[in-house]
C-alpha cells in the first residue's frame, strides 16, 4: 500500500507513519569507515538473506539522479543517502512500504512507511524484517545499552518512529510553538516535514520519538501514538472553529480555484494551496478525494516528475506540466 | 439596449460609447445660481416637451441613496449630480441608453450611452432629442461661439463624446503614457474610467474629445472614432503578443479560477480579475460570454448591488454575495 496514495486511519490529519530501525553488523566498521567495496559486500549479504522477500535490490549507482532524488522526495530514502550513492544499495518493496537503506549512517536502516496513523502495523512490519536479518547477521548489540549505532542518539532501541501531521489550524492559531515545547518535555520532537530542516512547507510537521535509551520499543511507540492522537484531536477542533471564519473559507475556496485553473504551479505553491484545500475537504466544504491531494503533493515534486516523464524537464516546463496534471486530477 | 449587457462593435475592447450635449436655456441663470424651485421648473418644462418619448421622469429626491449612487455607478448620471439632488431631475429610458440630467452643471445634459464603439449612433440619438428640445426651448446660443455653457471648456458644440477602452495589454507594455501624450496633441484626452479620477481600475480608460470650439460635431466625432480605432488595433496586436507568454497566461487562468471559486470578492478585485479574464476571452483562451463579464463589473458594484437587493448590506455581506453571484454566472 503506497503511503502517498492512501489515507487510512486519521488520514485527514496524519499523512503517514514511519518506523525505522538502525542496525549494525559486528564484523564491519561503521559505514563512515567502509570502502565502497565493503559497502557492496554488506549489500550482497542483506540481499542474500532477503532473497525470498518481495523486495527489489537496487544498486544506488544504477539510478539516474532524478530517480535517486525522487526516492528522497517520497521519503523512501534520506536526503543524505541520495547525496552519495557509491557502494550503497537499497531494498524496496513494490508498494514502497518497506525500504532498507544499506550503508547509510548505519549498516542497516530498516524502514516501513504506511499511510495514516499506523504505528503498530509499521513497527510490526519492521520488526519482522529485523528478526529475519538478525537471525543471520551478527548485530552490534550491547547487553546494557542495546543496539549500537554510529550516532549515539540512536543507541538503545535504534528505533525512530514518526508521524507526519498536517496542522494548518493549529499553525493559524499560533499554537505550534507551545505544542513543540510541550512534546519536547515528553521525549518527542515536532519539526518540519523533512525532519532536518526548520522551514515548514504546507503546514506538515513530523512528530517523532527522541529517546532510544532506557525505554522499550513498545513504550516508545505507545507514547508517540498517544500524543499524536491528542494533537490530532486539537487540530480537528481548531479546524472546525477556523472554517467558521469567512476569510479563512475564502482562502480555501481560492486555493481550490487556483489549483483547478493555474497554467503554472511551483512545487512550493502546490503544497501551500493543497494545505488549504485539505482543510476544506476534511471539514466537508470541498468534495475531492483527500488521498488524491496527498498523491499530488508527492508525485508532482520536481525529481519525481522528471523521473516519471523520463525527461530532464526544466523548472518552467515542470511548472506548466504540474499545473496541467493537477487540473486533470481535480476535474 | 443596456450598454452593460451587450457588446456590439469592437466590444471586446471598447466597452461603451457615450455622447453628451450640454445645453442651457436663455430665461434662466446657469444652474449654479438657481433655487431648487427654479430647477424644478426647468425639469417640468423638459418633462412636458418629452412627454411622448419613452422616457421616465425621475425627481432625484425620490430615490434612495443606493439608487442614486447606482445610477452613477452605471455612468447614467455624473457623481456630482448624485451628490446634491435638491431640485434636480432625470429623464431616463427603460434601456438606460438615454439619460437627461436636468440642472447638473448646465440646464440640460443630454446623454446617450451605447455598448461597443457606436459614436455615430449615439450622436444621432442625442441629436434627435436635442432638436426636439431646441424647437421648444430658447437655447443659449451665440452666433460666433455656439452653445453657451456654464464652464467655458464646453462652449461651442457643448459636445463631449467618449469611449471606454479596455487596454490591459497596452498598459502591460507600458505604452499608455506615450499614447496619452500623443492623443492630447490630437485634441483628445485619455484617462481613468470615471473621467475625473487618475487612478485606473481594471485597465479601463476613457478616451474623449477636448475641443468644443471651432470644430463641428461631425468632425469631432470622426476624429475620436478614428483614433479610437487605431488604439483598438494596437491593443489587439499587443494582446496577441501578450498571451504567448506563459506567465501572463497563468495570470489569466488564475484570475478565472479565483472568480469561479472565491468566497468573498471586493468590487476592486472583481474588476481587476475580470480585466485578465477579458483578455483570455478575446484571445480565445477562455470561453465565457464577454458581455456577461461586463455586466458583472457594472451590476455588482456596491450601490447597484444594494439597490438590486433593496437592502442596506454592509461591505462584508456584499463581498460574499458578490462572489456568490459571480460563481452562479460563470458556472
XYZ file of C-alpha atoms in Angstrom:
662
model
C 0.000 0.000 0.000
C 1.729 3.198 -1.229
C 1.675 5.589 1.721
C 1.054 8.522 -0.590
C -1.876 7.027 -2.495
C -3.982 6.074 0.509
C -5.370 7.719 3.592
C -6.090 5.080 6.254
C -6.652 5.867 9.947
C -6.790 9.602 10.841
C -5.685 10.179 7.266
C -7.151 13.677 7.023
C -4.545 14.882 9.508
C -1.971 12.127 9.813
C -0.444 11.734 6.361
C 1.940 8.904 7.086
C 3.643 6.828 9.731
C 7.255 5.821 9.528
C 9.261 3.424 11.633
C 12.938 2.799 11.155
C 15.347 0.570 12.942
C 19.068 1.297 12.877
C 21.228 -1.829 12.950
C 24.912 -2.533 12.549
C 26.918 -5.678 11.960
C 29.819 -6.663 14.186
C 32.272 -7.782 11.506
C 32.379 -4.370 9.770
C 33.355 -0.905 10.991
C 30.558 1.687 10.846
C 29.749 2.782 7.254
C 31.657 6.078 7.604
C 34.813 3.978 7.690
C 33.854 1.441 4.994
C 35.192 1.365 1.436
C 32.709 1.223 -1.437
C 33.704 -2.423 -1.908
C 32.912 -3.302 1.714
C 29.601 -1.479 1.468
C 28.739 -3.601 -1.525
C 29.604 -6.723 0.493
C 27.127 -5.670 3.175
C 24.556 -5.095 0.460
C 25.108 -8.548 -1.009
C 24.801 -10.191 2.392
C 21.475 -8.478 3.033
C 20.234 -9.279 -0.449
C 21.020 -12.943 0.071
C 19.184 -13.118 3.400
C 16.095 -11.395 1.992
C 16.037 -13.125 -1.373
C 12.663 -14.725 -0.610
C 11.042 -11.454 0.381
C 9.198 -9.381 -2.218
C 11.893 -6.759 -2.174
C 13.802 -5.366 -5.100
C 17.547 -4.943 -4.663
C 18.741 -1.622 -6.093
C 22.375 -0.697 -6.546
C 22.090 3.037 -5.921
C 24.663 3.857 -8.591
C 22.387 2.277 -11.203
C 19.759 5.003 -10.754
C 19.583 8.296 -12.594
C 19.895 11.420 -10.449
C 16.150 12.069 -10.908
C 15.277 8.541 -9.773
C 17.531 8.901 -6.735
C 16.150 12.264 -5.670
C 12.624 11.025 -6.324
C 13.156 8.295 -3.699
C 14.102 11.006 -1.217
C 11.093 13.117 -2.232
C 8.895 10.145 -1.408
C 10.687 9.734 1.968
C 11.844 6.250 0.975
C 15.481 7.176 1.473
C 17.113 10.023 3.366
C 18.431 13.079 1.506
C 21.866 12.142 2.857
C 21.643 8.651 1.314
C 20.756 10.238 -2.039
C 23.803 12.506 -1.982
C 26.493 9.840 -2.049
C 25.455 6.591 -3.713
C 28.845 4.914 -4.046
C 28.713 1.311 -2.767
C 25.257 1.883 -1.331
C 22.221 -0.195 -2.059
C 18.539 -0.206 -1.266
C 15.950 -2.921 -0.865
C 12.489 -1.713 -1.773
C 9.065 -3.331 -1.819
C 6.811 -2.795 -4.810
C 4.296 -0.831 -2.740
C 7.158 1.241 -1.370
C 6.042 0.487 2.169
C 9.358 -1.169 3.006
C 12.767 0.248 2.246
C 16.089 -0.851 3.659
C 18.926 1.597 3.194
C 22.201 -0.274 3.245
C 25.203 1.662 4.482
C 23.514 4.944 5.163
C 24.700 6.208 8.545
C 24.321 2.674 9.899
C 24.786 -0.598 8.081
C 21.068 -1.139 8.010
C 18.227 1.274 8.177
C 15.079 -0.821 8.039
C 12.183 1.476 7.277
C 8.472 0.957 6.909
C 6.173 3.752 5.831
C 2.406 3.448 5.829
C -0.493 5.829 5.218
C -2.336 7.349 8.180
C -1.631 6.673 11.821
C -0.402 3.062 11.813
C 2.397 2.852 14.311
C 1.754 -0.700 15.477
C 1.467 -2.063 11.978
C 4.549 -0.211 10.784
C 6.557 -1.387 13.774
C 5.423 -4.997 13.343
C 6.474 -4.967 9.691
C 9.882 -3.532 10.507
C 10.333 -5.957 13.373
C 9.620 -8.928 11.126
C 12.413 -7.944 8.758
C 14.653 -7.086 11.661
C 14.234 -10.573 13.126
C 14.945 -12.253 9.831
C 18.081 -10.199 9.316
C 19.145 -10.523 12.969
C 18.898 -14.281 12.814
C 21.569 -14.407 10.097
C 23.696 -11.365 10.827
C 25.682 -10.699 13.940
C 24.150 -7.404 15.103
C 26.247 -4.998 17.159
C 24.413 -5.280 20.455
C 25.456 -4.435 23.991
C 23.725 -6.182 26.841
C 23.208 -2.987 28.801
C 22.993 -0.318 26.078
C 21.135 -2.284 23.412
C 21.769 -1.832 19.673
C 24.920 0.102 18.903
C 24.712 2.792 16.252
C 27.123 5.194 14.630
C 25.427 8.226 16.132
C 24.962 7.990 19.917
C 21.470 9.479 19.689
C 20.217 6.193 18.237
C 21.863 3.790 20.676
C 19.480 1.509 22.516
C 16.400 0.603 20.533
C 17.746 2.132 17.324
C 14.111 2.998 16.755
C 12.883 6.187 15.260
C 9.107 6.268 14.858
C 7.459 9.304 13.341
C 4.154 10.544 12.044
C 3.578 13.311 9.522
C 0.873 15.603 10.774
C -0.920 18.263 8.753
C -1.552 21.045 11.261
C -2.712 24.184 9.417
C -5.349 25.119 12.003
C -3.006 24.832 14.989
C -0.462 26.817 12.992
C -3.063 29.505 12.219
C -3.945 29.620 15.896
C -0.295 30.169 16.772
C -0.361 27.040 18.919
C 2.640 25.237 17.471
C 5.410 26.824 19.440
C 3.778 25.882 22.712
C 2.991 22.424 21.386
C 6.560 21.875 20.321
C 7.804 22.817 23.798
C 5.279 20.527 25.432
C 6.086 17.459 23.356
C 9.806 18.008 23.935
C 9.181 17.505 27.647
C 7.515 14.205 26.802
C 10.534 12.929 24.910
C 9.226 13.771 21.419
C 10.154 16.284 18.732
C 7.875 18.249 16.458
C 9.545 19.767 13.432
C 9.399 20.427 9.673
C 8.345 17.589 7.404
C 11.826 16.525 6.326
C 12.976 16.270 9.888
C 16.252 18.033 9.344
C 15.079 21.385 8.062
C 13.362 24.082 10.047
C 11.286 25.613 7.273
C 7.882 24.045 7.099
C 6.055 23.793 3.829
C 2.369 23.138 3.586
C 1.972 23.036 7.372
C 3.145 19.425 7.560
C 5.060 18.554 10.723
C 6.908 15.472 11.789
C 6.340 14.213 15.294
C 8.931 11.663 16.362
C 10.389 9.965 19.397
C 13.727 11.192 20.674
C 14.546 8.738 23.434
C 16.101 5.411 22.395
C 17.892 4.538 25.572
C 16.237 3.041 28.663
C 12.842 2.623 27.010
C 11.292 -0.358 25.248
C 10.214 -0.120 21.595
C 6.637 -0.792 22.652
C 6.636 2.016 25.214
C 8.133 4.467 22.721
C 5.509 3.585 20.109
C 2.681 3.800 22.626
C 3.850 7.185 23.880
C 4.123 8.577 20.356
C 0.734 7.195 19.390
C -0.964 8.705 22.391
C 0.490 12.173 21.877
C -0.187 12.069 18.138
C -3.836 11.315 18.897
C -4.031 14.277 21.271
C -2.570 16.627 18.671
C -4.926 15.242 16.020
C -7.886 15.942 18.309
C -6.703 19.501 18.929
C -6.205 20.075 15.202
C -9.715 18.788 14.486
C -11.229 21.212 16.982
C -9.175 24.087 15.643
C -10.246 23.303 12.062
C -13.902 23.281 12.965
C -13.520 26.733 14.510
C -11.387 28.060 11.661
C -13.803 27.336 8.838
C -16.490 29.396 10.518
C -14.447 32.430 9.516
C -15.414 33.907 6.133
C -11.837 34.993 5.494
C -10.430 31.527 6.007
C -13.218 29.998 3.966
C -12.306 32.421 1.195
C -8.700 31.232 1.314
C -9.826 27.622 0.998
C -12.062 28.307 -1.973
C -9.465 30.447 -3.700
C -6.750 27.869 -3.191
C -9.017 25.317 -4.820
C -9.836 27.725 -7.645
C -6.180 28.393 -8.361
C -5.334 24.700 -8.289
C -8.028 23.973 -10.827
C -7.090 26.834 -13.107
C -3.415 27.824 -12.918
C -1.282 27.481 -16.001
C 1.910 27.165 -13.924
C 2.484 25.862 -10.421
C 5.701 25.542 -8.451
C 6.052 22.643 -6.011
C 6.062 25.052 -3.118
C 2.866 26.794 -4.181
C 1.172 23.467 -4.880
C 1.939 22.318 -1.355
C 0.677 25.569 0.154
C -2.550 25.523 -1.853
C -3.195 21.874 -1.093
C -2.777 22.641 2.592
C -5.852 24.898 2.435
C -7.809 22.532 0.237
C -7.189 19.638 2.630
C -8.859 21.596 5.405
C -11.776 22.233 3.056
C -12.055 18.518 2.375
C -11.760 17.388 5.982
C -14.406 19.928 7.022
C -16.805 18.823 4.312
C -16.585 22.085 2.360
C -15.000 20.623 -0.738
C -15.559 17.154 -2.069
C -12.334 15.859 -3.526
C -10.784 12.555 -2.534
C -8.184 13.574 0.054
C -5.827 10.761 -0.971
C -5.659 12.407 -4.398
C -4.356 15.576 -2.775
C -1.694 13.692 -0.897
C -0.674 11.836 -4.018
C -0.299 15.098 -5.947
C 1.985 16.676 -3.359
C 4.244 13.647 -3.559
C 4.191 12.652 -7.216
C 4.465 16.184 -8.613
C 7.698 17.005 -6.828
C 10.480 18.011 -9.232
C 12.577 14.845 -9.411
C 9.599 12.509 -9.154
C 8.006 14.332 -12.078
C 11.180 14.174 -14.141
C 11.665 10.507 -13.243
C 8.080 9.697 -14.222
C 8.438 11.542 -17.526
C 11.916 10.113 -18.035
C 12.949 13.558 -19.260
C 15.156 16.323 -17.953
C 12.440 18.963 -17.859
C 13.496 22.399 -16.669
C 11.650 24.175 -13.887
C 9.453 26.222 -16.151
C 8.398 23.152 -18.151
C 7.687 21.269 -14.945
C 5.597 24.130 -13.564
C 3.377 24.038 -16.642
C 3.186 20.234 -16.610
C 2.433 20.192 -12.881
C -0.449 22.628 -13.298
C -1.804 20.537 -16.153
C -1.645 17.338 -14.095
C -3.383 18.997 -11.174
C -6.183 20.184 -13.458
C -6.619 16.704 -14.916
C -6.719 15.111 -11.487
C -9.076 17.609 -9.883
C -11.626 17.951 -12.687
C -30.139 48.234 -25.341
C -28.389 48.341 -21.926
C -24.798 49.320 -22.627
C -23.584 46.983 -19.912
C -25.445 43.888 -21.040
C -24.300 43.898 -24.648
C -21.064 44.005 -26.555
C -21.687 45.372 -30.106
C -18.946 46.665 -32.409
C -15.349 46.225 -31.126
C -16.962 45.181 -27.865
C -14.011 43.102 -26.692
C -12.015 46.305 -26.273
C -14.482 49.175 -26.492
C -16.900 48.726 -23.603
C -19.156 51.664 -24.264
C -19.676 54.886 -26.167
C -21.104 57.986 -24.589
C -22.195 61.248 -26.161
C -23.454 64.168 -24.168
C -24.678 67.573 -25.227
C -24.614 70.480 -22.770
C -27.443 72.944 -23.294
C -28.760 75.966 -21.419
C -31.957 77.966 -21.592
C -31.927 81.740 -22.003
C -34.668 82.627 -19.494
C -32.796 81.085 -16.508
C -29.414 81.805 -14.947
C -26.974 78.882 -15.011
C -27.928 76.120 -12.509
C -25.270 77.217 -10.002
C -27.413 80.311 -9.446
C -30.847 78.640 -9.497
C -33.044 77.920 -6.490
C -34.384 74.386 -6.034
C -37.798 75.715 -7.118
C -36.429 77.135 -10.378
C -34.588 73.879 -11.033
C -37.879 72.041 -10.656
C -39.467 74.456 -13.179
C -36.788 73.572 -15.710
C -37.444 69.895 -15.004
C -41.160 70.309 -15.568
C -40.620 72.162 -18.846
C -38.399 69.369 -20.161
C -40.791 66.696 -18.978
C -43.657 68.386 -20.839
C -41.754 68.627 -24.106
C -40.648 64.967 -23.945
C -43.926 63.530 -22.687
C -44.366 61.467 -25.866
C -40.884 59.964 -25.657
C -40.359 56.658 -23.868
C -38.551 58.375 -21.038
C -39.244 58.123 -17.347
C -39.176 61.377 -15.362
C -37.375 60.940 -12.055
C -37.359 63.515 -9.264
C -33.892 62.847 -7.889
C -35.027 63.406 -4.307
C -37.438 60.473 -4.656
C -34.582 57.987 -4.949
C -32.827 56.180 -2.118
C -29.111 56.897 -1.705
C -28.333 53.422 -3.083
C -30.492 54.028 -6.168
C -28.838 57.390 -6.751
C -25.303 56.101 -6.422
C -26.211 53.104 -8.567
C -27.095 55.474 -11.426
C -23.625 56.993 -11.102
C -22.036 53.545 -10.975
C -23.737 52.774 -14.268
C -22.465 56.071 -15.727
C -26.046 57.254 -16.273
C -25.507 60.340 -14.149
C -22.344 62.105 -13.001
C -21.027 61.591 -9.472
C -21.523 65.340 -8.983
C -25.214 65.051 -9.932
C -25.611 62.257 -7.371
C -24.126 64.350 -4.569
C -26.737 67.097 -4.495
C -30.187 66.041 -5.672
C -32.234 69.041 -4.480
C -34.488 70.324 -7.284
C -32.751 68.100 -9.790
C -34.457 65.614 -12.050
C -33.521 62.978 -14.555
C -35.188 61.605 -17.657
C -34.227 58.015 -18.302
C -35.124 55.495 -20.988
C -36.004 51.956 -19.978
C -32.906 50.538 -21.649
C -30.846 53.190 -19.903
C -29.355 54.263 -23.218
C -30.726 57.790 -22.845
C -30.424 59.922 -19.748
C -31.027 63.640 -19.454
C -29.649 65.262 -16.331
C -31.626 68.394 -15.576
C -29.764 71.138 -13.751
C -26.441 69.378 -13.379
C -23.702 71.889 -14.316
C -25.836 73.022 -17.253
C -29.622 73.126 -17.526
C -29.556 70.111 -19.785
C -27.080 67.342 -20.154
C -28.455 65.087 -22.868
C -26.588 61.804 -22.725
C -26.695 58.645 -24.771
C -24.680 55.603 -23.840
C -24.402 52.525 -26.045
C -22.388 49.331 -25.970
C -19.269 48.999 -28.121
C -17.919 51.623 -30.486
C -21.079 53.388 -31.687
C -20.260 57.070 -31.928
C -22.467 57.878 -34.932
C -25.475 56.100 -33.491
C -25.038 57.642 -30.056
C -24.638 61.100 -31.552
C -27.691 60.691 -33.788
C -29.823 59.672 -30.805
C -28.658 62.626 -28.732
C -29.135 64.987 -31.645
C -32.733 63.859 -32.136
C -33.595 64.728 -28.556
C -31.607 67.934 -28.787
C -33.609 69.044 -31.812
C -36.898 68.275 -30.153
C -35.920 70.177 -27.022
C -34.338 73.009 -29.022
C -37.506 73.513 -31.049
C -39.427 74.333 -27.881
C -36.821 75.877 -25.596
C -34.836 79.010 -26.197
C -31.266 77.636 -26.085
C -28.458 79.976 -25.021
C -26.613 80.196 -28.320
C -24.108 82.723 -29.627
C -23.761 83.097 -33.382
C -19.960 83.056 -33.262
C -19.234 80.919 -30.184
C -22.077 78.431 -30.474
C -23.827 76.915 -27.447
C -23.090 78.741 -24.203
C -22.290 76.635 -21.165
C -21.554 77.297 -17.524
C -17.989 76.030 -17.828
C -16.049 77.659 -20.676
C -14.457 74.331 -21.661
C -17.794 73.229 -23.097
C -18.662 76.362 -25.066
C -19.215 75.808 -28.796
C -20.626 72.400 -29.618
C -21.324 71.534 -25.975
C -20.418 68.049 -27.124
C -18.416 65.556 -25.112
C -18.060 62.215 -26.848
C -16.167 59.427 -25.167
C -15.392 55.768 -25.454
C -14.399 53.390 -22.657
C -11.455 51.302 -23.758
C -10.136 48.223 -22.014
C -6.378 48.415 -22.555
C -4.617 45.842 -20.352
C -2.096 44.802 -22.984
C -1.013 48.360 -23.833
C -0.806 49.025 -20.101
C 1.332 45.907 -19.589
C 3.565 47.065 -22.442
C 3.989 50.425 -20.730
C 2.584 52.158 -23.807
C -0.103 54.257 -22.155
C 1.914 57.249 -21.113
C 3.153 57.793 -24.653
C -0.330 57.175 -26.000
C -1.851 59.689 -23.653
C 0.672 62.327 -24.760
C 0.003 61.573 -28.407
C -3.774 61.803 -28.206
C -3.509 65.076 -26.268
C -1.803 66.587 -29.317
C -4.770 65.447 -31.389
C -7.290 67.242 -29.166
C -8.311 64.168 -27.156
C -7.822 63.016 -23.572
C -7.131 59.515 -22.297
C -7.778 58.998 -18.591
C -9.245 56.780 -15.883
C -12.683 55.337 -16.434
C -14.598 57.851 -14.344
C -13.037 60.735 -16.195
C -12.265 62.786 -13.131
C -10.003 60.484 -11.181
C -6.485 59.496 -12.039
C -6.468 56.001 -10.549
C -7.433 53.440 -13.107
C -9.189 50.271 -12.086
C -9.357 47.221 -14.291
C -7.326 48.883 -17.057
C -10.370 50.724 -18.419
C -9.625 54.138 -19.911
C -11.845 56.865 -21.205
C -10.902 58.482 -24.485
C -12.776 61.718 -25.110
C -12.693 64.858 -27.209
C -11.461 68.055 -25.583
C -12.072 70.665 -28.237
C -15.579 72.087 -28.457
C -14.817 75.425 -30.036
C -14.130 75.936 -33.735
C -14.938 72.386 -34.734
C -18.153 70.787 -35.966
C -19.804 67.961 -34.041
C -19.297 65.667 -37.017
C -15.584 66.434 -37.236
C -15.144 65.878 -33.506
C -16.922 62.516 -33.669
C -14.986 61.442 -36.751
C -11.672 62.356 -35.161
C -12.471 60.453 -31.966
C -13.686 57.423 -33.893
C -10.583 57.264 -36.000
C -8.190 57.491 -33.062
C -10.229 55.014 -31.027
C -9.932 52.555 -33.924
C -6.177 52.994 -34.021
C -5.847 52.349 -30.289
C -8.101 49.319 -30.559
C -5.886 47.900 -33.302
C -2.785 48.463 -31.202
C -4.400 46.815 -28.188
C -5.358 43.802 -30.308
C -1.806 43.347 -31.510
C -0.446 43.759 -28.006
C -2.896 41.171 -26.650
C -1.939 38.603 -29.245
C 1.707 39.011 -28.250
C 0.961 39.008 -24.528
C -0.850 35.699 -24.370
C 2.144 33.914 -25.879
C 3.820 34.451 -22.517
C 3.325 31.574 -20.055
C 3.381 33.974 -17.115
C 0.610 36.145 -18.494
C -1.386 33.079 -19.477
C -1.027 31.880 -15.905
C -2.416 35.188 -14.626
C -5.434 34.839 -16.915
C -6.184 31.283 -15.830
C -5.709 32.096 -12.155
C -7.932 35.148 -12.358
C -10.625 32.953 -13.858
C -10.061 30.308 -11.194
C -10.376 32.827 -8.382
C -13.513 34.335 -9.883
C -15.126 30.927 -10.058
C -14.128 29.932 -6.567
C -13.697 32.857 -4.166
C -15.960 33.083 -1.152
C -15.533 36.879 -0.945
C -14.778 39.442 -3.649
C -14.393 43.203 -3.340
C -15.512 45.359 -6.269
C -11.962 46.385 -6.897
C -10.666 42.834 -7.022
C -13.553 41.756 -9.219
C -12.686 44.455 -11.720
C -9.006 43.526 -11.702
C -9.699 39.823 -12.164
C -12.197 40.438 -14.928
C -9.623 42.534 -16.718
C -7.433 39.442 -17.105
C -10.312 37.166 -17.964
C -11.485 39.525 -20.708
C -8.131 39.191 -22.424
C -8.481 35.418 -22.151
C -11.884 35.602 -23.786
C -10.903 37.964 -26.586
C -7.884 35.792 -27.380
C -9.951 32.609 -27.492
C -8.328 31.097 -24.381
C -11.454 31.093 -22.248
C -14.975 30.661 -23.487
C -17.271 32.840 -21.444
C -19.671 35.343 -22.977
C -17.768 38.639 -22.714
C -20.980 40.622 -22.232
C -21.505 38.632 -19.027
C -18.176 39.895 -17.730
C -19.079 43.478 -18.500
C -22.448 43.083 -16.862
C -20.856 41.708 -13.683
C -18.452 44.626 -13.341
C -21.381 47.029 -13.549
C -24.181 45.283 -11.705
C -22.060 44.049 -8.797
C -20.863 47.499 -7.772
C -21.716 48.348 -4.151
C -24.709 50.645 -4.549
C -26.093 48.795 -7.555
C -25.964 45.570 -5.565
C -27.665 47.153 -2.566
C -30.277 48.795 -4.809
C -30.988 45.485 -6.539
C -31.325 43.669 -3.218
C -33.249 46.586 -1.744
C -31.195 46.124 1.414
C -28.501 48.053 3.203
C -25.906 45.279 3.061
C -22.559 46.048 4.657
C -19.321 45.587 2.765
C -18.572 42.164 4.134
C -22.045 40.884 3.256
C -21.743 42.358 -0.221
C -18.344 40.748 -0.764
C -19.795 37.332 -0.009
C -22.900 37.981 -2.123
C -20.784 39.307 -4.983
C -18.622 36.194 -5.005
C -21.718 34.028 -4.963
C -23.256 35.877 -7.907
C -20.068 35.633 -9.907
C -19.961 31.869 -9.317
C -23.566 31.467 -10.411
C -22.994 33.498 -13.550
C -19.738 31.874 -14.571
C -20.620 28.244 -13.934
